[in-house]
C-alpha positions as CSV (number, residue, x, y, z in Angstrom):
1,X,96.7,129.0,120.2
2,X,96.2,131.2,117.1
3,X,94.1,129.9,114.6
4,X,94.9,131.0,110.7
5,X,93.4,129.5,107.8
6,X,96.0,127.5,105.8
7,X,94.3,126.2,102.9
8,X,90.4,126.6,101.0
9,X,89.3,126.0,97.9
10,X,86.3,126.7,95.4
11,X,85.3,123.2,95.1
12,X,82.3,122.8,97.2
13,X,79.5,120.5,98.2
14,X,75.5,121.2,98.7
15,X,74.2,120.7,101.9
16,X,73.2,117.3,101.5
17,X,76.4,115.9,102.1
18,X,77.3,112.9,104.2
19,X,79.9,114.1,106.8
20,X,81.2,110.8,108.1
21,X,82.7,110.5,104.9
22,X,85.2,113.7,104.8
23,X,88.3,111.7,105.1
24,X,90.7,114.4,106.9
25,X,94.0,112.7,107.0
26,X,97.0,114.7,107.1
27,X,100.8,113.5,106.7
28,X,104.1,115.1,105.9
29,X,105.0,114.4,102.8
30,X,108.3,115.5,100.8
31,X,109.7,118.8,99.1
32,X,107.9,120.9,102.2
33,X,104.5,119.4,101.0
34,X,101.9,117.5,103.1
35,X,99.4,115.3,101.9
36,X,95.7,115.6,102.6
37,X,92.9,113.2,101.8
38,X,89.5,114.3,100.6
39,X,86.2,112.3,101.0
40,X,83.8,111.8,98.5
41,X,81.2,113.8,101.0
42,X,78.2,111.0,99.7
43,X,79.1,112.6,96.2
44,X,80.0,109.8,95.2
45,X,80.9,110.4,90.8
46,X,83.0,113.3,92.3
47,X,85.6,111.2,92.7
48,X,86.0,110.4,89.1
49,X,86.0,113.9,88.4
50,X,89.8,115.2,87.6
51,X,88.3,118.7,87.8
52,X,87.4,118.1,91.4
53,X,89.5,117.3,94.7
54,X,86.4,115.7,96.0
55,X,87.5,111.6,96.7
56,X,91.2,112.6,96.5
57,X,94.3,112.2,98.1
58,X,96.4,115.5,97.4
59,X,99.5,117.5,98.1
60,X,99.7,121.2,99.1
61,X,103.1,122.9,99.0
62,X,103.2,124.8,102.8
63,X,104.5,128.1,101.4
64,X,102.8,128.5,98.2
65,X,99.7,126.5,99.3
66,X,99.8,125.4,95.5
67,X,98.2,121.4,95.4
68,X,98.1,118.7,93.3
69,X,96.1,116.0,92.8
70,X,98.4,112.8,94.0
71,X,95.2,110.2,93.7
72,X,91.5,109.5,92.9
73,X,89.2,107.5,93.3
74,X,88.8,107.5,97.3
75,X,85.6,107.3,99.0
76,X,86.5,107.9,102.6
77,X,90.4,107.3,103.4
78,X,91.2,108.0,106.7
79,X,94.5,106.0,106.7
80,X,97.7,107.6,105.5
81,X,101.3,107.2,105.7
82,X,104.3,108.4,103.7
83,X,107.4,106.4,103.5
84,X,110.5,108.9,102.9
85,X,112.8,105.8,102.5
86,X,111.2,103.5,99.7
87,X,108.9,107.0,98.5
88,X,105.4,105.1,98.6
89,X,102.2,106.1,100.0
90,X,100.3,104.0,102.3
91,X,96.4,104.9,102.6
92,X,93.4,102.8,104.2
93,X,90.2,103.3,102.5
94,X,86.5,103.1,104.2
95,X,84.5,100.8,101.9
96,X,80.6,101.1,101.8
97,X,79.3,97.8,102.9
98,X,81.8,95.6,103.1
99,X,84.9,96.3,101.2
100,X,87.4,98.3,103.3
101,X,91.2,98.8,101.9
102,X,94.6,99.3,102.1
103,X,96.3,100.8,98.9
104,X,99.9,101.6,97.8
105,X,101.0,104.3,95.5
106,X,104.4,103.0,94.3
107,X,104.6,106.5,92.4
108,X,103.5,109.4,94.2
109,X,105.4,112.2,92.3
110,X,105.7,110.9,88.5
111,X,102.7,113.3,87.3
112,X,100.2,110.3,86.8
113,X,97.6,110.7,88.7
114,X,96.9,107.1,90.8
115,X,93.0,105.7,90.2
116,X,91.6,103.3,93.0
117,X,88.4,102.8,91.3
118,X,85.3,104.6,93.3
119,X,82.9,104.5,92.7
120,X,82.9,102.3,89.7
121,X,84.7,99.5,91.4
122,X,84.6,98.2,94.8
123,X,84.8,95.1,96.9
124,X,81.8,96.3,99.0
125,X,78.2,97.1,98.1
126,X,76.0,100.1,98.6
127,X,73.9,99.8,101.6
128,X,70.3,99.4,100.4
129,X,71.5,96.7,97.8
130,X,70.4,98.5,94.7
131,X,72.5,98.6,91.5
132,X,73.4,102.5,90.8
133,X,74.8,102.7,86.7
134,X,76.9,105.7,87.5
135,X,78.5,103.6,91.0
136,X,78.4,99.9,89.7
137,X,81.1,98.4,91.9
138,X,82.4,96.2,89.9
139,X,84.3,93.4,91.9
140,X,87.7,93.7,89.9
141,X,89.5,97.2,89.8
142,X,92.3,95.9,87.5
143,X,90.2,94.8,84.5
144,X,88.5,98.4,84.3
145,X,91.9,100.2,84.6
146,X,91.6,100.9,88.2
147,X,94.9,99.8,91.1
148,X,93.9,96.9,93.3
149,X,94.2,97.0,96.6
150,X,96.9,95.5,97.7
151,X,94.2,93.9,100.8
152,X,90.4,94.6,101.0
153,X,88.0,93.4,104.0
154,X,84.9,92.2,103.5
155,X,83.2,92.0,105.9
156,X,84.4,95.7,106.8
157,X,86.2,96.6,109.9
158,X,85.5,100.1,110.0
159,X,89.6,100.6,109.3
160,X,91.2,103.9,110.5
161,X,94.7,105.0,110.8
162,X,97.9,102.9,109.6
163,X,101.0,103.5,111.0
164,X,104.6,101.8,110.5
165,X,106.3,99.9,113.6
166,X,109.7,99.8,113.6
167,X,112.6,96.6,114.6
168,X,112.9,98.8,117.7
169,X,109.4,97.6,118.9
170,X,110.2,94.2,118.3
171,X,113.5,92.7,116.2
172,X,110.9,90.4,114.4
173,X,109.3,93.6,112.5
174,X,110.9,94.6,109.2
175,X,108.1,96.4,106.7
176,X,105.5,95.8,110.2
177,X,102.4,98.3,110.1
178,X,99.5,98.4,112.4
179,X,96.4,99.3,111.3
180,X,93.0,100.4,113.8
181,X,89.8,99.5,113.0
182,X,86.5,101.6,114.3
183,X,83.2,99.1,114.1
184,X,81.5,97.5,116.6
185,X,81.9,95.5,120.1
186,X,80.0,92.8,118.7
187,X,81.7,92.3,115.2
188,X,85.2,91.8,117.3
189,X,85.4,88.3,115.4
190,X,85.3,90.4,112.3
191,X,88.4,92.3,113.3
192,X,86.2,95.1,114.7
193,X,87.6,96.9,117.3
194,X,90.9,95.6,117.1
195,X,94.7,96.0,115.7
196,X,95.5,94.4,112.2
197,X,99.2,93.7,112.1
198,X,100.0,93.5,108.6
199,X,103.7,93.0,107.6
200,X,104.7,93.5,104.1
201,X,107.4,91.6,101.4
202,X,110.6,93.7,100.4
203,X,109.0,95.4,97.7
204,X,105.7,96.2,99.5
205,X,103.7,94.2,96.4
206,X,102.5,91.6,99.2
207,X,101.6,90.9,102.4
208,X,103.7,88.0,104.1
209,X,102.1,87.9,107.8
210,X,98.7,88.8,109.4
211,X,98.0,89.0,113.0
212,X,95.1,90.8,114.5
213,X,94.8,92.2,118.3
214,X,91.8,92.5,119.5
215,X,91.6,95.9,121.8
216,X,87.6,95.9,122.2
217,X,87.0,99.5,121.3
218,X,86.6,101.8,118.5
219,X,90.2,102.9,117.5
220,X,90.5,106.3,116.4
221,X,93.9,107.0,116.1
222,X,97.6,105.5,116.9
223,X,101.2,107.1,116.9
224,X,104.4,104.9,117.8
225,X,106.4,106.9,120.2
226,X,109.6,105.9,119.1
227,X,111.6,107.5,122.9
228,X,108.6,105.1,124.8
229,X,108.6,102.4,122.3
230,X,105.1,102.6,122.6
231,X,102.2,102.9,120.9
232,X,99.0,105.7,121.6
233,X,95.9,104.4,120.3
234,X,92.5,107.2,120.6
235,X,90.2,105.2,122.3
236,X,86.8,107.5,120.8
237,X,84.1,104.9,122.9
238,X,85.2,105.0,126.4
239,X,86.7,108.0,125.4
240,X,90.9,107.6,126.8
241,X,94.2,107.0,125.7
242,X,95.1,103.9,125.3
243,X,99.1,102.0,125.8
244,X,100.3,99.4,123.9
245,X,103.9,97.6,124.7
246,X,105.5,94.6,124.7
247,X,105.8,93.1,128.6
248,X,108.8,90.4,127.6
């Protein structure tokens, strides 16, 4: 393997950054772009910041390496899918304490750039309980101009990765998506450690069926192999590969 850098950029963070909150993800997207999220790195007013890609989702074009910003207002999303055929983005968002979530962007190329409210509003609060003026997290995104997520957890589950399961995994599936979730052994009844089958309406603006599959360790990463009709889950704790498939 040969190793060349791809993309950098002068935006940078001091030294006192939080790494577990670097988000990472990286998609295909459309027009020979991918999409790339961007933690908030523990900065957290970063990701308010239009003149930063700090707490972003973003595109980068793969022969110019031009970007854009696509969204804002992320703290940690390390869930991402692009859907060619209705042209929405899917992301799952890491909440702080409590208040995990899954967003839509219903218009990913339309020049306005998407707002899901970190930090100044969030179903989850910061983890020594203290009110922060610049990070309030309000409990309503909509009334400070912010999207809603379309679902938040609270408790969290520690989500991950989202991906989209097709009729050919089972007829019943139309808009089906699994979703992992990281967390702990012991919070299983929280949906820790587990598979959230979500399944959305026509037009993606609800969620019509929940199912959750408990798997009993911290779930990484997942893929459907569409030839297998399977699906690969990164199993970090043990570590392995995990198989998931219908038996009947």
């Amino acid at each position: 393997l040969n190793f060349n850098e791809f993309f950098s950029y002068k935006d940078c963070i001091d030294k006192n950054a939080i790494p577990y909150m670097s988000g990472g993800r990286m998609v295909f997207f459309k027009n020979g772009k991918i999409l790339l999220t961007i933690g908030d790195w523990g900065h957290k007013t970063k990701a308010q910041d239009k003149n930063s890609i700090i707490g972003k989702i973003i595109s980068i074009d793969l022969q110019s390496k031009d970007y854009e910003i696509i969204s804002m207002g992320s703290r940690n999303a390390q869930g991402l899918y692009y859907d060619e055929d209705r042209d929405i983005i899917i992301h799952t968002e890491h909440g702080p304490i409590g208040g995990d979530e899954i967003n839509i962007n219903f218009h990913p190329d339309n020049k306005i750039i998407e707002n899901y409210g970190w930090p100044i509003s969030s179903y989850g609060e910061h983890d020594d309980g203290k009110f922060r003026k610049e990070a309030p997290l309000h409990k309503s995104h909509k009334d400070y101009g912010f999207i809603e997520p379309i679902k938040y957890y609270t408790p969290s589950i520690a989500i991950s990765e989202i991906v989209k399961i097709p009729s050919t995994f089972s007829e019943r599936f139309t808009n089906d998506f699994f979703i992992g979730a990281l967390g702990f052994k012991d919070q299983i009844n929280d949906g820790d450690q587990s598979i959230h089958h979500i399944r959305f309406n026509e037009n993606f603006d609800q969620i019509i069926f929940e199912d959750v599959i408990p798997i009993g360790e911290r779930i990484r990463d997942m893929i459907f192999i569409k030839e297998k009709n399977i699906i690969l889950m990164v199993l970090e704790s043990i570590p392995a590969i995990g198989v998931l498939k219908l038996i009947n």
